[in-house]
mmCIF file of C-alpha atoms in Angstrom:
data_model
loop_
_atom_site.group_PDB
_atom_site.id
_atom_site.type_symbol
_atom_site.label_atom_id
_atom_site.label_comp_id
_atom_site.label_asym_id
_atom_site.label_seq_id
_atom_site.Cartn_x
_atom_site.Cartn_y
_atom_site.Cartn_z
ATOM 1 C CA UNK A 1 101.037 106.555 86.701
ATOM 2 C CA UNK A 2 101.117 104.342 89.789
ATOM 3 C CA UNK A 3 103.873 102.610 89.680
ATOM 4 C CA UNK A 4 102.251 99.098 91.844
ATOM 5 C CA UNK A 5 98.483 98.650 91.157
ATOM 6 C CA UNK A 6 96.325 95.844 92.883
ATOM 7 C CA UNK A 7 93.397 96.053 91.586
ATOM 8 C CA UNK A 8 91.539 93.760 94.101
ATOM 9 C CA UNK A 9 90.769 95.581 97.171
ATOM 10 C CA UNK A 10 89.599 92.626 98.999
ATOM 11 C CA UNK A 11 89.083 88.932 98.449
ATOM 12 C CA UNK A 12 87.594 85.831 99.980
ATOM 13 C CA UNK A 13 89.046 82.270 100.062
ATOM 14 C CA UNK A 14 87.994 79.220 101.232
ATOM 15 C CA UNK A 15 89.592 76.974 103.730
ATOM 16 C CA UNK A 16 92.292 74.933 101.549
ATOM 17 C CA UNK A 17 91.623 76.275 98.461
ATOM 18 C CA UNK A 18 94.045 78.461 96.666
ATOM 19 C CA UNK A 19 94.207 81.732 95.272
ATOM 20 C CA UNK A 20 95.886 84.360 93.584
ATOM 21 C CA UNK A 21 96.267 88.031 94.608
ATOM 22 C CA UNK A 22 97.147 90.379 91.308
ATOM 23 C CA UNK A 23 99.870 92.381 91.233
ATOM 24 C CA UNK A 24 100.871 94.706 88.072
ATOM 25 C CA UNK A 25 103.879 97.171 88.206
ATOM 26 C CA UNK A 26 105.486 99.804 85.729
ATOM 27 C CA UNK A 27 108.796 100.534 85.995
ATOM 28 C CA UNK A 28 111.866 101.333 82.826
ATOM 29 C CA UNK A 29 114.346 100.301 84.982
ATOM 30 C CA UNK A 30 115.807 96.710 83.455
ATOM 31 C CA UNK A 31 116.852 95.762 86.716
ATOM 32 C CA UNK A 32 114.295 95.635 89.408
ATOM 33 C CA UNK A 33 112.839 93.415 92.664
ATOM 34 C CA UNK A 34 109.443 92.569 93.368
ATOM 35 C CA UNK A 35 108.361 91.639 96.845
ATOM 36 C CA UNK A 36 105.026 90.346 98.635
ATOM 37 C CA UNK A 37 104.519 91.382 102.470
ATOM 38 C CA UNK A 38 101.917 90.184 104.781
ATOM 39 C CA UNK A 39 100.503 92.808 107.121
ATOM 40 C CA UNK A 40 98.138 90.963 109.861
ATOM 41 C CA UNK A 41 95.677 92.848 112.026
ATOM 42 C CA UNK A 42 98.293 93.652 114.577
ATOM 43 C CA UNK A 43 100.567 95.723 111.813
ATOM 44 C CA UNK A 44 103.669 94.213 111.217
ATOM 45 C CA UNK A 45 104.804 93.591 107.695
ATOM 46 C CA UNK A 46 106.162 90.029 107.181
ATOM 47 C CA UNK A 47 108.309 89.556 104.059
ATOM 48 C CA UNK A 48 106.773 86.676 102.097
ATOM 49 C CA UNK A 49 108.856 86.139 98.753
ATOM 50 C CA UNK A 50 111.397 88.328 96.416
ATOM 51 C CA UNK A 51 111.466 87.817 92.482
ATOM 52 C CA UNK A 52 114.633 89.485 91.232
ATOM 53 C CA UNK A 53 113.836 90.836 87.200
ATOM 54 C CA UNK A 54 116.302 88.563 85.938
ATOM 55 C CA UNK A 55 115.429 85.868 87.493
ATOM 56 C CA UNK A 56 114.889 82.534 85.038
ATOM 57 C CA UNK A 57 112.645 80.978 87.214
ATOM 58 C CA UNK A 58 108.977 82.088 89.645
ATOM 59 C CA UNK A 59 110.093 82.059 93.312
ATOM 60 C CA UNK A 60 108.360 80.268 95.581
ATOM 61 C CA UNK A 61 108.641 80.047 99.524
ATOM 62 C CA UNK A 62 106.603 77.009 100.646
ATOM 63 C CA UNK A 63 103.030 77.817 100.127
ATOM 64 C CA UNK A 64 103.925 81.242 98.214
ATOM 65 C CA UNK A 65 104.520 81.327 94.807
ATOM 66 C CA UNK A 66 105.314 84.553 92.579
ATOM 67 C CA UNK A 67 103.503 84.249 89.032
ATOM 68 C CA UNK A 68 105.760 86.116 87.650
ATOM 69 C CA UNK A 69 105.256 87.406 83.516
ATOM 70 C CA UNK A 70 107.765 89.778 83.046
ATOM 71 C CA UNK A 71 106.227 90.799 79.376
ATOM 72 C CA UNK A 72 102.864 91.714 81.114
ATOM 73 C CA UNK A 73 104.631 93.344 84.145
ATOM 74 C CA UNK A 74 102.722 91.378 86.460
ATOM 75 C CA UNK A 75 103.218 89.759 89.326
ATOM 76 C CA UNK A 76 100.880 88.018 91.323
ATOM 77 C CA UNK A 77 101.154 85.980 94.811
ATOM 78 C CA UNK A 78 99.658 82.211 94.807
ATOM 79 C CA UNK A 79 98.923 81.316 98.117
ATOM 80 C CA UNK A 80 97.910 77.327 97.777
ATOM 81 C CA UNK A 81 96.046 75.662 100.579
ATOM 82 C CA UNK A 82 94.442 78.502 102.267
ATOM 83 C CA UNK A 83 95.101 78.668 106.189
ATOM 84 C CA UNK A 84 92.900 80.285 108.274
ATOM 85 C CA UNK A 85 95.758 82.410 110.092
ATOM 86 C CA UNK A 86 96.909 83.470 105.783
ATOM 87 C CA UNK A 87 93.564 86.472 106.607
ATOM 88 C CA UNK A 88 95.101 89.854 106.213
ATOM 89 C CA UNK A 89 96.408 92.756 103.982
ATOM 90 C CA UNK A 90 98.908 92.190 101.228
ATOM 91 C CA UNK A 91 101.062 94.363 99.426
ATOM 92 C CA UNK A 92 103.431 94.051 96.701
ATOM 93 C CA UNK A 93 105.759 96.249 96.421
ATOM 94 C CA UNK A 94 108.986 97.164 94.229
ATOM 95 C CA UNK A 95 112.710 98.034 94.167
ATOM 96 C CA UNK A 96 113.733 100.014 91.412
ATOM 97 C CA UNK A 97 117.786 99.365 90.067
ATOM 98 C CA UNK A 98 120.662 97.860 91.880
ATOM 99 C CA UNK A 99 122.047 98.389 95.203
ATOM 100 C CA UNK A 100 119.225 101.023 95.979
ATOM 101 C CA UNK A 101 116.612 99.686 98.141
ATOM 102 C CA UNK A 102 113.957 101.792 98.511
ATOM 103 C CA UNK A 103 110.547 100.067 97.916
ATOM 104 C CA UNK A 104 107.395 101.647 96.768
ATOM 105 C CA UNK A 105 104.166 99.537 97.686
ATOM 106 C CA UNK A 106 100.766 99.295 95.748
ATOM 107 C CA UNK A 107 97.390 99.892 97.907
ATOM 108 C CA UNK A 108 97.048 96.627 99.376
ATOM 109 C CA UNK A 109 94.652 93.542 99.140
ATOM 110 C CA UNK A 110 92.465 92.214 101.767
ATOM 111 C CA UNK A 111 92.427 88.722 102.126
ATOM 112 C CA UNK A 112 89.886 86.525 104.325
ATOM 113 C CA UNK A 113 89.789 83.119 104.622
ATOM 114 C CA UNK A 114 86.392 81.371 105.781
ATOM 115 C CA UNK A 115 86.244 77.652 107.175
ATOM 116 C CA UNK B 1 115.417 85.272 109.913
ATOM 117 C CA UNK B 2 116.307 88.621 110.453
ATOM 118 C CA UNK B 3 114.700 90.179 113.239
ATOM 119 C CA UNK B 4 113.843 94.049 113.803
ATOM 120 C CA UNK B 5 112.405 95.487 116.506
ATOM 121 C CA UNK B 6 110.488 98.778 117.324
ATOM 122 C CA UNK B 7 109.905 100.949 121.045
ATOM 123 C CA UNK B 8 107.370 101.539 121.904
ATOM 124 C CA UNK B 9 104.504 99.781 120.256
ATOM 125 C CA UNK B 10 102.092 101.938 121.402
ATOM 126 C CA UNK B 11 102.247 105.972 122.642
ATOM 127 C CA UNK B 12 99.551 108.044 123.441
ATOM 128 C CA UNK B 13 100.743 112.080 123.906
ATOM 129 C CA UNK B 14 99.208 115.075 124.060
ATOM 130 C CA UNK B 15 99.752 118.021 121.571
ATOM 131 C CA UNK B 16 102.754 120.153 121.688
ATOM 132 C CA UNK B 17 104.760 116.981 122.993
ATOM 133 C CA UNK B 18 107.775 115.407 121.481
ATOM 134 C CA UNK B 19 107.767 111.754 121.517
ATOM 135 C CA UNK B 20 110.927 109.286 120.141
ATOM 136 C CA UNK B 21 110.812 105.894 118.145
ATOM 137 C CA UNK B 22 113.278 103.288 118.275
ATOM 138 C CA UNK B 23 114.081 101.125 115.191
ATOM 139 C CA UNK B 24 116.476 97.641 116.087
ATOM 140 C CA UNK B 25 117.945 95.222 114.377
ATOM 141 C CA UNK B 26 118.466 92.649 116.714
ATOM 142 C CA UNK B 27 120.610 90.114 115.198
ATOM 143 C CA UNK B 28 122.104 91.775 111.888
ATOM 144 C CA UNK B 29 123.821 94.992 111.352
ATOM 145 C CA UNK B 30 121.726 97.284 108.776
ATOM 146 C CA UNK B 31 123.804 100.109 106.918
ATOM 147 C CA UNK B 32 119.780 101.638 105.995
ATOM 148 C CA UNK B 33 117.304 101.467 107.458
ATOM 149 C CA UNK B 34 113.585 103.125 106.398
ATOM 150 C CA UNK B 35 110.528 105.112 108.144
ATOM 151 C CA UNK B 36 107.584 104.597 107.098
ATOM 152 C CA UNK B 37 104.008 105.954 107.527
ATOM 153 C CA UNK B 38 100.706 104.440 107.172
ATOM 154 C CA UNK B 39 97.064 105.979 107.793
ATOM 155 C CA UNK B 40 93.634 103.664 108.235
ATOM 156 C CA UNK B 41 93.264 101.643 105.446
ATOM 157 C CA UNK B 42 96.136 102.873 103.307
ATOM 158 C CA UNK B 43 99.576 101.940 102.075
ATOM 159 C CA UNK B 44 102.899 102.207 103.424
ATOM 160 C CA UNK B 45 104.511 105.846 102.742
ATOM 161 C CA UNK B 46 108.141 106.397 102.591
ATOM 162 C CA UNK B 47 108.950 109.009 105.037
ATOM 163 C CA UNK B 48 112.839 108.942 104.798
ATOM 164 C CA UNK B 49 116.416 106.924 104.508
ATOM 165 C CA UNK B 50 118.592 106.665 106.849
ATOM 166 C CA UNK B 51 122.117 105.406 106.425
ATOM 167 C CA UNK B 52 124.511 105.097 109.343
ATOM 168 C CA UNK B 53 126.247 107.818 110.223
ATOM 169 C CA UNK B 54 125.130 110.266 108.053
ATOM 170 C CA UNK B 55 122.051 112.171 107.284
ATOM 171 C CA UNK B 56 118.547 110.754 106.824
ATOM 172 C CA UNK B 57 117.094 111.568 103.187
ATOM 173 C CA UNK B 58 113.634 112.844 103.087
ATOM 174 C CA UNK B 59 111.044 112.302 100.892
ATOM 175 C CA UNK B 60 109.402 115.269 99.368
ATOM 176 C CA UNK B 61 106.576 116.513 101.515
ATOM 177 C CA UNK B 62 108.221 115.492 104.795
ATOM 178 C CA UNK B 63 109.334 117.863 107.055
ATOM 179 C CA UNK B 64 113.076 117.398 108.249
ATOM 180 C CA UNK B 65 112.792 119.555 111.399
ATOM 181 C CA UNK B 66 109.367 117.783 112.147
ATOM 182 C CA UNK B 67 110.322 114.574 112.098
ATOM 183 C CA UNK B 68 114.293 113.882 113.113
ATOM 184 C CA UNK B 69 116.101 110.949 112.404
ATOM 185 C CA UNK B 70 119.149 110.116 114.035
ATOM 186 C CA UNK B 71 121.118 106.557 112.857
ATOM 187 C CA UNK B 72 123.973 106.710 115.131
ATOM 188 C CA UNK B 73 124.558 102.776 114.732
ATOM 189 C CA UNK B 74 124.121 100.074 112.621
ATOM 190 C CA UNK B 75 121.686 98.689 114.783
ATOM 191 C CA UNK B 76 119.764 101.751 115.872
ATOM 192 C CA UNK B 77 117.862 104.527 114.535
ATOM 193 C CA UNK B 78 115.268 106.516 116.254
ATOM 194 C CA UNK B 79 112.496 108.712 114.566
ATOM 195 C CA UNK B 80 111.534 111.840 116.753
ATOM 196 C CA UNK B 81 107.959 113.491 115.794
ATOM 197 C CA UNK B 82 108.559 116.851 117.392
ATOM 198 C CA UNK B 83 105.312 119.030 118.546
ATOM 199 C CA UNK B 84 102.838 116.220 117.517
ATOM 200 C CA UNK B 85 100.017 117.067 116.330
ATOM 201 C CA UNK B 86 96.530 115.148 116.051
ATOM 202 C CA UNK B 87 97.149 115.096 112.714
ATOM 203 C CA UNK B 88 100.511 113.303 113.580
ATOM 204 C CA UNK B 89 98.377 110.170 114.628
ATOM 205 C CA UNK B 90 98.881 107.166 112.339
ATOM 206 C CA UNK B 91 100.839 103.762 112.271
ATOM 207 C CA UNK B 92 104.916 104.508 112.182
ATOM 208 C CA UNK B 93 106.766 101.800 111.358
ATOM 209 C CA UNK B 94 110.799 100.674 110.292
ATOM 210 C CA UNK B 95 112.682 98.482 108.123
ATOM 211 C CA UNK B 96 116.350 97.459 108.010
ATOM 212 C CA UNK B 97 118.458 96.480 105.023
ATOM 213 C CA UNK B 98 120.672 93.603 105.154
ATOM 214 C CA UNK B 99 121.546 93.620 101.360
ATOM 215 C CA UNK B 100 120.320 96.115 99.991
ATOM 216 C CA UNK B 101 117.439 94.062 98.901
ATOM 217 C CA UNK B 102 115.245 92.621 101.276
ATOM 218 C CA UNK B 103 113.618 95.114 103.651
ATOM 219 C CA UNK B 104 112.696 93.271 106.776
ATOM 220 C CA UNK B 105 110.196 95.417 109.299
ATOM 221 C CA UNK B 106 109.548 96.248 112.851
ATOM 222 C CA UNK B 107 106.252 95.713 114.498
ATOM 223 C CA UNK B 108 105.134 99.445 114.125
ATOM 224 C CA UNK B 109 104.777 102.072 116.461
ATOM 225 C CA UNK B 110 101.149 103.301 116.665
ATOM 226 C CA UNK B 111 100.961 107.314 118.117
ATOM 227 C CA UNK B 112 98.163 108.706 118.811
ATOM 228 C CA UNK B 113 98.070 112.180 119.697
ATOM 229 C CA UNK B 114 95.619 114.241 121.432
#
C-alpha cells in the first residue's frame, strides 16, 4: 500500500481564488510529520508547512494551511488567494517516528494558476 | 531560512565517466543529510542517508559501489555516480537536516549522460 497518495494529478486555479490539493497517508506509527514542498519548473523543492501528529491545532504558514483530520489520515494543503508564481508540482510527503527523518513523498500534484 | 546548496546544477558526461555532486549547507550544520533521485514526471526517490562521519545507508535497489557518498563534514557531502550510464540521466538532488525534522533541499543537480 502506498504509503502518500494524491490522487489529483493536476489541477487548475484561478487567479485569487483558493484551493485545496488532497493529501491521504497510511502509516501505524503514532508519532509522525507531514510536510508540503513546492517544486517549481526549475526543480528545487521549497518546504511549505510541517504538521507534527500530535499537534492540537492545523498549521498554517501565511497563505498555506494544512487541513489536517487525523481520523481520516488526510492531509491536504489550502493555498488561499491563488498567485500566479503558486504554478507548479506539489508533494506531500511523510516522516515516520521520532528523531528519524527520512521522508517518503506521494506522486505529486500539478498546479496551474490562470489570470 | 536554512539554506542548502548543490554543484553543479547542470553536467553533461559521456558514458564510462565518473562525475561528483556537492551537497552544502550554507548557514547551518546538518548531522544528515539525503540523496535523492527523480525521473520526468515522477516523485522524489530516496537513494541513501548520510550521517557525518560515518557510512551512507542505502536504500534497497541502490548500488553502494555505483553511487558513493562521502559526508566528511557537517556541511558537506558529495554523491559520486561512477561509470554513468545513459540510464544514469535524471534530476539528483540533496537535503540537510537541521532537527531531525524538517528536510530543507538543494537546487538539484540535473546529469545527463551520453
Amino acid at each position: 500500500a502506498q504509503k502518500i497518495t494524491q490522487t489529483q494529478p493536476g489541477m487548475f486555479v484561478q487567479e485569487k481564488e483558493a484551493v485545496t490539493l488532497d493529501c491521504t497517508y497510511d502509516t501505524s506509527d503514532p508519532s509522525y510529520g507531514l510536510f508540503w514542498y513546492k517544486q517549481p519548473s526549475s526543480g528545487e523543492m521549497i518546504f511549505l508547512i510541517y504538521q507534527g501528529s500530535y499537534d492540537q491545532q492545523n498549521a498554517t504558514e501565511g497563505r498555506y494551511s494544512l487541513n489536517f483530520q487525523k481520523a481520516r489520515k488526510s492531509a491536504n494543503l489550502v493555498i488561499s488567494a491563488s498567485q500566479l508564481g503558486d504554478s507548479a508540482m506539489y508533494f506531500c510527503a511523510m516522516r515516520e517516528g521520532k528523531g528519524y527523518s527520512t521522508l517518503t513523498f506521494g506522486k505529486g500534484t500539478m498546479l496551474l494558476v490562470s489570470p | 531560512g536554512a539554506v542548502v546548496s548543490q554543484h553543479p546544477s547542470w553536467v553533461i558526461c559521456k558514458s564510462g565517466t565518473s562525475v561528483k555532486i556537492e551537497c552544502r549547507s550554507l548557514d547551518f550544520q546538518a548531522t544528515t543529510m539525503f540523496w535523492y533521485r527523480q525521473f520526468p514526471k515522477q516523485s522524489l526517490m530516496l537513494m541513501a542517508t548520510s550521517n557525518e562521519g560515518s557510512k551512507a545507508t542505502y536504500e534497497q535497489g541502490v548500488e553502494k559501489d555505483k553511487f558513493l557518498i562521502n559526508h566528511a563534514s557537517l556541511t558537506l557531502s558529495t554523491l559520486t555516480v561512477t561509470s554513468a550510464h545513459p540510464e544514469d540521466s535524471s534530476f539528483y538532488i540533496c537535503s540537510a537536516t537541521i532537527n531531525q525534522e524538517t528536510q530543507y533541499f538543494g537546487p538539484g543537480t540535473r546529469l545527463l549522460v551520453l
